[in-house]
């Protein structure tokens, strides 16, 4: 979490607080509020949500990498904006809602490339992605209990699903940071690499995903995401539905033909 709510703000200009770059079929969305350690202000949340929606609507984008700066993936909520939330009724929308609704609505696979701190909402942002790659300097924490509050971006739920009750409770109730190595062993991240290699490793992973059938990737991810939310019988029913949906696609015919002819498949997302 960060208290420097003046650093990197866009109030005086229309400058975006995210940078977008395409590397082939992989779109990189970088949080760009480094002086505030990429703390999630209202403006940054709006910019990031818009960038995610744009990426999800672009059929040429087959994987999304979300990253931060050298020192911080994201330090969490902008503390300067908490007093506004204290005036809200319990069921009123909060600033995080727009961001996590955008993440959930985008079916394109999302990869978090984490260097430095991923605290509070930053940790929740990494959890909301499908895969996380961490640098050796990465630290993950949900320190909200130290401020007398609790995670408001899904942390209490996604941590338990990702880590199991015991490890999640340790993070949630102490608020203490976890190292990248611990996060990998606990299942919070898929891989730990040198800091200088984090973004390239995430992009390389995105390229491997992008080389597969785009419809198959999206429907596979769709079924897998429901594993945390539905009963096993419901998840299996969704998996079967998606399986038969894919069988009738041109991509499936192309994939089978390419395998039989020992050549790379030319998937078109149809």
PDB file of C-alpha atoms in Angstrom:
ATOM      1  CA  UNK A   1       0.000   0.000   0.000  1.00  0.00           C
ATOM      2  CA  UNK A   2       1.186   3.541  -0.678  1.00  0.00           C
ATOM      3  CA  UNK A   3       0.396   6.931   0.761  1.00  0.00           C
ATOM      4  CA  UNK A   4       1.919   9.060  -2.022  1.00  0.00           C
ATOM      5  CA  UNK A   5      -1.341   9.844  -3.773  1.00  0.00           C
ATOM      6  CA  UNK A   6       0.170  12.824  -5.584  1.00  0.00           C
ATOM      7  CA  UNK A   7       2.990  10.951  -7.316  1.00  0.00           C
ATOM      8  CA  UNK A   8       2.250   9.951 -10.848  1.00  0.00           C
ATOM      9  CA  UNK A   9      -1.345  11.146 -10.873  1.00  0.00           C
ATOM     10  CA  UNK A  10      -3.001  12.134 -14.146  1.00  0.00           C
ATOM     11  CA  UNK A  11      -5.225  14.839 -12.712  1.00  0.00           C
ATOM     12  CA  UNK A  12      -3.380  17.629 -14.491  1.00  0.00           C
ATOM     13  CA  UNK A  13      -3.132  15.892 -17.842  1.00  0.00           C
ATOM     14  CA  UNK A  14      -4.772  13.165 -19.877  1.00  0.00           C
ATOM     15  CA  UNK A  15      -1.643  11.031 -19.697  1.00  0.00           C
ATOM     16  CA  UNK A  16      -2.464   7.384 -19.097  1.00  0.00           C
ATOM     17  CA  UNK A  17      -1.068   5.569 -16.075  1.00  0.00           C
ATOM     18  CA  UNK A  18      -0.548   2.384 -18.077  1.00  0.00           C
ATOM     19  CA  UNK A  19       1.719   1.684 -21.033  1.00  0.00           C
ATOM     20  CA  UNK A  20       0.656  -0.777 -23.724  1.00  0.00           C
ATOM     21  CA  UNK A  21       2.969  -2.673 -26.056  1.00  0.00           C
ATOM     22  CA  UNK A  22       2.329  -5.543 -28.461  1.00  0.00           C
ATOM     23  CA  UNK A  23       4.895  -8.256 -29.048  1.00  0.00           C
ATOM     24  CA  UNK A  24       3.289 -10.326 -31.744  1.00  0.00           C
ATOM     25  CA  UNK A  25       0.100 -11.817 -30.314  1.00  0.00           C
ATOM     26  CA  UNK A  26       1.095 -10.925 -26.732  1.00  0.00           C
ATOM     27  CA  UNK A  27      -0.051  -7.599 -25.291  1.00  0.00           C
ATOM     28  CA  UNK A  28       1.956  -6.120 -22.443  1.00  0.00           C
ATOM     29  CA  UNK A  29       0.065  -3.803 -20.088  1.00  0.00           C
ATOM     30  CA  UNK A  30       2.476  -2.053 -17.716  1.00  0.00           C
ATOM     31  CA  UNK A  31       1.362  -0.053 -14.695  1.00  0.00           C
ATOM     32  CA  UNK A  32       3.133   3.302 -14.959  1.00  0.00           C
ATOM     33  CA  UNK A  33       2.947   5.116 -11.644  1.00  0.00           C
ATOM     34  CA  UNK A  34       6.446   4.282 -10.400  1.00  0.00           C
ATOM     35  CA  UNK A  35       6.889   7.085  -7.858  1.00  0.00           C
ATOM     36  CA  UNK A  36       3.869   5.745  -5.979  1.00  0.00           C
ATOM     37  CA  UNK A  37       5.006   2.134  -6.469  1.00  0.00           C
ATOM     38  CA  UNK A  38       2.055   1.689  -8.844  1.00  0.00           C
ATOM     39  CA  UNK A  39      -0.476   2.145  -6.052  1.00  0.00           C
ATOM     40  CA  UNK A  40      -4.007   1.649  -7.335  1.00  0.00           C
ATOM     41  CA  UNK A  41      -5.565   5.092  -7.532  1.00  0.00           C
ATOM     42  CA  UNK A  42      -8.968   5.633  -9.116  1.00  0.00           C
ATOM     43  CA  UNK A  43      -7.275   6.912 -12.282  1.00  0.00           C
ATOM     44  CA  UNK A  44      -4.880   3.970 -12.538  1.00  0.00           C
ATOM     45  CA  UNK A  45      -7.707   1.499 -11.976  1.00  0.00           C
ATOM     46  CA  UNK A  46      -9.774   3.117 -14.744  1.00  0.00           C
ATOM     47  CA  UNK A  47      -6.821   3.101 -17.144  1.00  0.00           C
ATOM     48  CA  UNK A  48      -5.924  -0.519 -16.384  1.00  0.00           C
ATOM     49  CA  UNK A  49      -9.530  -1.688 -16.702  1.00  0.00           C
ATOM     50  CA  UNK A  50      -9.862   0.100 -20.052  1.00  0.00           C
ATOM     51  CA  UNK A  51      -6.611  -1.438 -21.317  1.00  0.00           C
ATOM     52  CA  UNK A  52      -7.820  -4.891 -20.304  1.00  0.00           C
ATOM     53  CA  UNK A  53     -11.153  -4.409 -22.052  1.00  0.00           C
ATOM     54  CA  UNK A  54      -9.371  -3.217 -25.218  1.00  0.00           C
ATOM     55  CA  UNK A  55      -7.081  -6.249 -25.162  1.00  0.00           C
ATOM     56  CA  UNK A  56      -9.988  -8.623 -24.604  1.00  0.00           C
ATOM     57  CA  UNK A  57     -11.865  -7.162 -27.566  1.00  0.00           C
ATOM     58  CA  UNK A  58      -8.893  -7.508 -29.945  1.00  0.00           C
ATOM     59  CA  UNK A  59      -8.908 -10.925 -31.639  1.00  0.00           C
ATOM     60  CA  UNK A  60      -5.231 -10.493 -32.566  1.00  0.00           C
ATOM     61  CA  UNK A  61      -4.300 -10.499 -28.866  1.00  0.00           C
ATOM     62  CA  UNK A  62      -3.992 -14.085 -27.660  1.00  0.00           C
ATOM     63  CA  UNK A  63      -2.278 -13.518 -24.312  1.00  0.00           C
ATOM     64  CA  UNK A  64      -1.993 -10.558 -21.942  1.00  0.00           C
ATOM     65  CA  UNK A  65       0.954  -9.804 -19.660  1.00  0.00           C
ATOM     66  CA  UNK A  66       0.343  -7.395 -16.764  1.00  0.00           C
ATOM     67  CA  UNK A  67       3.496  -5.979 -15.206  1.00  0.00           C
ATOM     68  CA  UNK A  68       4.788  -3.078 -13.143  1.00  0.00           C
ATOM     69  CA  UNK A  69       8.160  -1.394 -12.669  1.00  0.00           C
ATOM     70  CA  UNK A  70      11.527  -2.531 -11.312  1.00  0.00           C
ATOM     71  CA  UNK A  71      10.714  -1.732  -7.689  1.00  0.00           C
ATOM     72  CA  UNK A  72       7.074  -2.667  -7.611  1.00  0.00           C
ATOM     73  CA  UNK A  73       4.475  -4.690  -9.407  1.00  0.00           C
ATOM     74  CA  UNK A  74       1.837  -2.845  -7.372  1.00  0.00           C
ATOM     75  CA  UNK A  75       1.948  -1.612  -3.778  1.00  0.00           C
ATOM     76  CA  UNK A  76      -1.811  -1.968  -3.319  1.00  0.00           C
ATOM     77  CA  UNK A  77      -4.568   0.512  -2.727  1.00  0.00           C
ATOM     78  CA  UNK A  78      -3.879   4.226  -2.709  1.00  0.00           C
ATOM     79  CA  UNK A  79      -4.222   5.021   0.990  1.00  0.00           C
ATOM     80  CA  UNK A  80      -5.171   8.595   0.177  1.00  0.00           C
ATOM     81  CA  UNK A  81      -8.449   7.375  -1.320  1.00  0.00           C
ATOM     82  CA  UNK A  82      -9.559   5.211   1.610  1.00  0.00           C
ATOM     83  CA  UNK A  83     -11.370   8.098   3.399  1.00  0.00           C
ATOM     84  CA  UNK A  84     -13.713   8.298   0.399  1.00  0.00           C
ATOM     85  CA  UNK A  85     -14.584   4.630   0.801  1.00  0.00           C
ATOM     86  CA  UNK A  86     -15.216   5.140   4.511  1.00  0.00           C
ATOM     87  CA  UNK A  87     -18.137   7.367   3.555  1.00  0.00           C
ATOM     88  CA  UNK A  88     -19.770   4.684   1.423  1.00  0.00           C
ATOM     89  CA  UNK A  89     -22.564   2.301   2.341  1.00  0.00           C
ATOM     90  CA  UNK A  90     -21.462  -1.354   2.613  1.00  0.00           C
ATOM     91  CA  UNK A  91     -23.120  -2.432  -0.638  1.00  0.00           C
ATOM     92  CA  UNK A  92     -22.059   0.591  -2.720  1.00  0.00           C
ATOM     93  CA  UNK A  93     -19.556  -0.094  -5.523  1.00  0.00           C
ATOM     94  CA  UNK A  94     -15.917   0.495  -4.577  1.00  0.00           C
ATOM     95  CA  UNK A  95     -13.052   1.479  -6.872  1.00  0.00           C
ATOM     96  CA  UNK A  96     -11.696  -2.071  -7.031  1.00  0.00           C
ATOM     97  CA  UNK A  97     -14.955  -3.344  -8.522  1.00  0.00           C
ATOM     98  CA  UNK A  98     -14.252  -1.894 -11.971  1.00  0.00           C
ATOM     99  CA  UNK A  99     -10.802  -3.481 -12.164  1.00  0.00           C
ATOM    100  CA  UNK A 100     -11.702  -6.984 -11.043  1.00  0.00           C
ATOM    101  CA  UNK A 101     -14.896  -6.970 -13.117  1.00  0.00           C
ATOM    102  CA  UNK A 102     -12.749  -6.152 -16.165  1.00  0.00           C
ATOM    103  CA  UNK A 103     -10.302  -8.942 -15.331  1.00  0.00           C
ATOM    104  CA  UNK A 104     -13.097 -11.481 -14.916  1.00  0.00           C
ATOM    105  CA  UNK A 105     -14.783 -10.386 -18.158  1.00  0.00           C
ATOM    106  CA  UNK A 106     -11.660 -10.854 -20.306  1.00  0.00           C
ATOM    107  CA  UNK A 107     -11.332 -14.462 -21.488  1.00  0.00           C
ATOM    108  CA  UNK A 108      -7.862 -13.923 -22.969  1.00  0.00           C
ATOM    109  CA  UNK A 109      -5.252 -15.640 -20.759  1.00  0.00           C
ATOM    110  CA  UNK A 110      -3.663 -13.179 -18.337  1.00  0.00           C
ATOM    111  CA  UNK A 111      -0.121 -13.510 -16.981  1.00  0.00           C
ATOM    112  CA  UNK A 112       1.225 -11.416 -14.105  1.00  0.00           C
ATOM    113  CA  UNK A 113       4.942 -10.556 -14.386  1.00  0.00           C
ATOM    114  CA  UNK A 114       5.927  -9.539 -10.851  1.00  0.00           C
ATOM    115  CA  UNK A 115       9.047  -7.726  -9.675  1.00  0.00           C
ATOM    116  CA  UNK A 116       9.355  -6.036  -6.305  1.00  0.00           C
ATOM    117  CA  UNK A 117       6.345  -5.649  -4.039  1.00  0.00           C
ATOM    118  CA  UNK A 118       2.910  -7.060  -4.756  1.00  0.00           C
ATOM    119  CA  UNK A 119       1.074  -5.937  -1.646  1.00  0.00           C
ATOM    120  CA  UNK A 120      -2.642  -5.705  -0.914  1.00  0.00           C
ATOM    121  CA  UNK A 121      -4.471  -4.993  -4.152  1.00  0.00           C
ATOM    122  CA  UNK A 122      -1.259  -5.777  -6.024  1.00  0.00           C
ATOM    123  CA  UNK A 123      -1.214  -9.294  -4.604  1.00  0.00           C
ATOM    124  CA  UNK A 124      -4.915  -9.583  -5.438  1.00  0.00           C
ATOM    125  CA  UNK A 125      -4.214  -8.417  -8.990  1.00  0.00           C
ATOM    126  CA  UNK A 126      -1.606 -11.176  -9.416  1.00  0.00           C
ATOM    127  CA  UNK A 127      -4.048 -13.709  -7.950  1.00  0.00           C
ATOM    128  CA  UNK A 128      -6.765 -12.637 -10.383  1.00  0.00           C
ATOM    129  CA  UNK A 129      -4.494 -13.419 -13.340  1.00  0.00           C
ATOM    130  CA  UNK A 130      -4.384 -16.968 -14.680  1.00  0.00           C
ATOM    131  CA  UNK A 131      -0.626 -17.393 -14.160  1.00  0.00           C
ATOM    132  CA  UNK A 132       2.031 -15.436 -12.273  1.00  0.00           C
ATOM    133  CA  UNK A 133       5.769 -15.324 -12.999  1.00  0.00           C
ATOM    134  CA  UNK A 134       7.878 -13.761 -10.246  1.00  0.00           C
ATOM    135  CA  UNK A 135      11.327 -12.243 -10.085  1.00  0.00           C
ATOM    136  CA  UNK A 136      13.663 -13.146  -7.242  1.00  0.00           C
ATOM    137  CA  UNK A 137      12.975  -9.769  -5.593  1.00  0.00           C
ATOM    138  CA  UNK A 138       9.199 -10.239  -5.567  1.00  0.00           C
ATOM    139  CA  UNK A 139       7.382 -10.086  -2.253  1.00  0.00           C
ATOM    140  CA  UNK A 140       3.702 -10.862  -1.789  1.00  0.00           C
ATOM    141  CA  UNK A 141       1.522  -9.686   1.094  1.00  0.00           C
ATOM    142  CA  UNK A 142      -2.026  -8.885   2.087  1.00  0.00           C
ATOM    143  CA  UNK A 143      -1.241  -6.465   4.944  1.00  0.00           C
ATOM    144  CA  UNK A 144      -4.710  -4.967   5.361  1.00  0.00           C
ATOM    145  CA  UNK A 145      -5.126  -6.305   8.916  1.00  0.00           C
ATOM    146  CA  UNK A 146      -2.279  -4.002   9.950  1.00  0.00           C
ATOM    147  CA  UNK A 147      -4.539  -1.080   8.988  1.00  0.00           C
ATOM    148  CA  UNK A 148      -7.597  -2.509  10.710  1.00  0.00           C
ATOM    149  CA  UNK A 149      -9.310  -3.544   7.459  1.00  0.00           C
ATOM    150  CA  UNK A 150      -9.323  -6.606   5.220  1.00  0.00           C
ATOM    151  CA  UNK A 151      -8.526  -7.298   1.562  1.00  0.00           C
ATOM    152  CA  UNK A 152     -11.263  -5.813  -0.620  1.00  0.00           C
ATOM    153  CA  UNK A 153     -10.302  -7.208  -4.018  1.00  0.00           C
ATOM    154  CA  UNK A 154     -10.980 -10.899  -3.501  1.00  0.00           C
ATOM    155  CA  UNK A 155      -7.892 -11.726  -1.430  1.00  0.00           C
ATOM    156  CA  UNK A 156      -9.675 -13.653   1.310  1.00  0.00           C
ATOM    157  CA  UNK A 157     -11.245 -15.920  -1.295  1.00  0.00           C
ATOM    158  CA  UNK A 158      -8.601 -16.290  -4.009  1.00  0.00           C
ATOM    159  CA  UNK A 159      -5.776 -16.904  -1.541  1.00  0.00           C
ATOM    160  CA  UNK A 160      -7.637 -19.806   0.059  1.00  0.00           C
ATOM    161  CA  UNK A 161      -8.375 -21.295  -3.381  1.00  0.00           C
ATOM    162  CA  UNK A 162      -4.768 -20.840  -4.508  1.00  0.00           C
ATOM    163  CA  UNK A 163      -2.888 -21.880  -1.363  1.00  0.00           C
ATOM    164  CA  UNK A 164      -5.272 -23.847   0.816  1.00  0.00           C
ATOM    165  CA  UNK A 165      -6.596 -22.688   4.171  1.00  0.00           C
ATOM    166  CA  UNK A 166      -3.473 -22.954   6.338  1.00  0.00           C
ATOM    167  CA  UNK A 167      -1.043 -21.036   4.131  1.00  0.00           C
ATOM    168  CA  UNK A 168      -3.689 -18.470   3.148  1.00  0.00           C
ATOM    169  CA  UNK A 169      -4.590 -17.827   6.779  1.00  0.00           C
ATOM    170  CA  UNK A 170      -0.933 -17.276   7.622  1.00  0.00           C
ATOM    171  CA  UNK A 171      -0.718 -14.521   5.025  1.00  0.00           C
ATOM    172  CA  UNK A 172      -4.138 -13.024   5.759  1.00  0.00           C
ATOM    173  CA  UNK A 173      -3.952 -12.912   9.547  1.00  0.00           C
ATOM    174  CA  UNK A 174      -0.321 -11.844   9.988  1.00  0.00           C
ATOM    175  CA  UNK A 175      -0.115  -9.437   7.059  1.00  0.00           C
ATOM    176  CA  UNK A 176       3.552 -10.388   6.739  1.00  0.00           C
ATOM    177  CA  UNK A 177       5.212 -10.556   3.298  1.00  0.00           C
ATOM    178  CA  UNK A 178       6.157 -13.810   1.598  1.00  0.00           C
ATOM    179  CA  UNK A 179       9.240 -14.259  -0.568  1.00  0.00           C
ATOM    180  CA  UNK A 180       9.119 -15.309  -4.203  1.00  0.00           C
ATOM    181  CA  UNK A 181      10.542 -18.724  -3.314  1.00  0.00           C
ATOM    182  CA  UNK A 182       7.852 -19.317  -0.710  1.00  0.00           C
ATOM    183  CA  UNK A 183       5.181 -18.108  -3.116  1.00  0.00           C
ATOM    184  CA  UNK A 184       6.348 -20.607  -5.730  1.00  0.00           C
ATOM    185  CA  UNK A 185       6.404 -23.527  -3.298  1.00  0.00           C
ATOM    186  CA  UNK A 186       2.973 -22.553  -1.962  1.00  0.00           C
ATOM    187  CA  UNK A 187       1.414 -22.324  -5.435  1.00  0.00           C
ATOM    188  CA  UNK A 188       0.919 -18.570  -5.605  1.00  0.00           C
ATOM    189  CA  UNK A 189       3.259 -18.244  -8.606  1.00  0.00           C
ATOM    190  CA  UNK A 190       4.146 -20.706 -11.353  1.00  0.00           C
ATOM    191  CA  UNK A 191       7.840 -19.870 -11.686  1.00  0.00           C
ATOM    192  CA  UNK A 192      10.595 -17.713 -10.204  1.00  0.00           C
ATOM    193  CA  UNK A 193      13.281 -16.262 -12.495  1.00  0.00           C
ATOM    194  CA  UNK A 194      15.944 -13.571 -12.234  1.00  0.00           C
ATOM    195  CA  UNK A 195      14.472 -10.069 -12.010  1.00  0.00           C
ATOM    196  CA  UNK A 196      15.939  -9.050 -15.358  1.00  0.00           C
ATOM    197  CA  UNK A 197      14.215 -12.021 -17.028  1.00  0.00           C
ATOM    198  CA  UNK A 198      10.694 -11.634 -15.610  1.00  0.00           C
ATOM    199  CA  UNK A 199       9.049  -9.762 -18.462  1.00  0.00           C
ATOM    200  CA  UNK A 200      10.747 -11.822 -21.175  1.00  0.00           C
ATOM    201  CA  UNK A 201       9.784 -15.045 -19.384  1.00  0.00           C
ATOM    202  CA  UNK A 202       6.151 -13.927 -19.150  1.00  0.00           C
ATOM    203  CA  UNK A 203       6.093 -12.907 -22.822  1.00  0.00           C
ATOM    204  CA  UNK A 204       7.682 -16.228 -23.836  1.00  0.00           C
ATOM    205  CA  UNK A 205       4.972 -18.036 -21.901  1.00  0.00           C
ATOM    206  CA  UNK A 206       2.358 -15.881 -23.609  1.00  0.00           C
ATOM    207  CA  UNK A 207       3.850 -16.765 -26.994  1.00  0.00           C
ATOM    208  CA  UNK A 208       3.573 -20.473 -26.213  1.00  0.00           C
ATOM    209  CA  UNK A 209      -0.081 -19.961 -25.308  1.00  0.00           C
ATOM    210  CA  UNK A 210      -0.668 -17.838 -28.417  1.00  0.00           C
ATOM    211  CA  UNK A 211       0.689 -20.606 -30.652  1.00  0.00           C
ATOM    212  CA  UNK A 212      -2.189 -22.883 -29.666  1.00  0.00           C
ATOM    213  CA  UNK A 213      -5.729 -22.801 -30.976  1.00  0.00           C
ATOM    214  CA  UNK A 214      -7.203 -19.527 -29.636  1.00  0.00           C
ATOM    215  CA  UNK A 215     -10.704 -20.943 -29.202  1.00  0.00           C
ATOM    216  CA  UNK A 216      -9.304 -23.995 -27.443  1.00  0.00           C
ATOM    217  CA  UNK A 217      -7.204 -21.824 -25.125  1.00  0.00           C
ATOM    218  CA  UNK A 218     -10.127 -19.593 -24.189  1.00  0.00           C
ATOM    219  CA  UNK A 219     -12.573 -22.446 -23.565  1.00  0.00           C
ATOM    220  CA  UNK A 220      -9.966 -24.462 -21.657  1.00  0.00           C
ATOM    221  CA  UNK A 221      -9.263 -21.456 -19.438  1.00  0.00           C
ATOM    222  CA  UNK A 222     -13.008 -20.899 -19.047  1.00  0.00           C
ATOM    223  CA  UNK A 223     -13.532 -24.443 -17.786  1.00  0.00           C
ATOM    224  CA  UNK A 224     -10.475 -24.354 -15.514  1.00  0.00           C
ATOM    225  CA  UNK A 225     -11.463 -21.043 -13.905  1.00  0.00           C
ATOM    226  CA  UNK A 226     -14.777 -22.557 -12.874  1.00  0.00           C
ATOM    227  CA  UNK A 227     -12.972 -25.314 -10.962  1.00  0.00           C
ATOM    228  CA  UNK A 228     -12.608 -22.918  -8.029  1.00  0.00           C
ATOM    229  CA  UNK A 229     -16.199 -21.745  -8.155  1.00  0.00           C
ATOM    230  CA  UNK A 230     -18.418 -24.714  -8.984  1.00  0.00           C
ATOM    231  CA  UNK A 231     -19.071 -28.188  -7.646  1.00  0.00           C
ATOM    232  CA  UNK A 232     -17.104 -30.926  -9.406  1.00  0.00           C
ATOM    233  CA  UNK A 233     -20.196 -32.153 -11.243  1.00  0.00           C
ATOM    234  CA  UNK A 234     -20.883 -28.646 -12.577  1.00  0.00           C
ATOM    235  CA  UNK A 235     -17.264 -28.176 -13.613  1.00  0.00           C
ATOM    236  CA  UNK A 236     -17.247 -31.492 -15.455  1.00  0.00           C
ATOM    237  CA  UNK A 237     -20.466 -30.552 -17.243  1.00  0.00           C
ATOM    238  CA  UNK A 238     -18.899 -27.257 -18.375  1.00  0.00           C
ATOM    239  CA  UNK A 239     -15.767 -29.057 -19.518  1.00  0.00           C
ATOM    240  CA  UNK A 240     -17.836 -31.502 -21.596  1.00  0.00           C
ATOM    241  CA  UNK A 241     -19.850 -28.651 -23.130  1.00  0.00           C
ATOM    242  CA  UNK A 242     -16.694 -26.771 -24.121  1.00  0.00           C
ATOM    243  CA  UNK A 243     -15.131 -29.957 -25.470  1.00  0.00           C
ATOM    244  CA  UNK A 244     -17.987 -30.559 -27.886  1.00  0.00           C
ATOM    245  CA  UNK A 245     -18.134 -26.878 -28.845  1.00  0.00           C
ATOM    246  CA  UNK A 246     -14.500 -27.106 -29.924  1.00  0.00           C
ATOM    247  CA  UNK A 247     -14.963 -30.347 -31.854  1.00  0.00           C
ATOM    248  CA  UNK A 248     -17.081 -28.523 -34.420  1.00  0.00           C
ATOM    249  CA  UNK A 249     -14.602 -25.710 -35.096  1.00  0.00           C
ATOM    250  CA  UNK A 250     -12.292 -25.235 -38.075  1.00  0.00           C
ATOM    251  CA  UNK A 251      -9.392 -24.958 -35.659  1.00  0.00           C
ATOM    252  CA  UNK A 252     -10.050 -28.479 -34.387  1.00  0.00           C
ATOM    253  CA  UNK A 253     -10.094 -29.840 -37.942  1.00  0.00           C
ATOM    254  CA  UNK A 254      -6.875 -27.964 -38.721  1.00  0.00           C
ATOM    255  CA  UNK A 255      -5.177 -29.177 -35.544  1.00  0.00           C
ATOM    256  CA  UNK A 256      -5.985 -32.827 -36.248  1.00  0.00           C
ATOM    257  CA  UNK A 257      -4.933 -32.482 -39.894  1.00  0.00           C
ATOM    258  CA  UNK A 258      -1.663 -30.775 -38.967  1.00  0.00           C
ATOM    259  CA  UNK A 259      -0.839 -33.504 -36.457  1.00  0.00           C
ATOM    260  CA  UNK A 260      -1.470 -36.219 -39.043  1.00  0.00           C
ATOM    261  CA  UNK A 261       0.649 -34.378 -41.610  1.00  0.00           C
ATOM    262  CA  UNK A 262       3.446 -33.645 -39.110  1.00  0.00           C
ATOM    263  CA  UNK A 263       3.357 -29.875 -39.691  1.00  0.00           C
ATOM    264  CA  UNK A 264       2.622 -26.767 -37.579  1.00  0.00           C
ATOM    265  CA  UNK A 265      -1.068 -25.948 -37.304  1.00  0.00           C
ATOM    266  CA  UNK A 266      -2.377 -22.727 -38.808  1.00  0.00           C
ATOM    267  CA  UNK A 267      -5.057 -21.737 -36.288  1.00  0.00           C
ATOM    268  CA  UNK A 268      -7.427 -18.912 -37.227  1.00  0.00           C
ATOM    269  CA  UNK A 269      -9.719 -18.798 -34.238  1.00  0.00           C
ATOM    270  CA  UNK A 270     -12.673 -20.171 -36.199  1.00  0.00           C
TER     271      UNK A 270
END
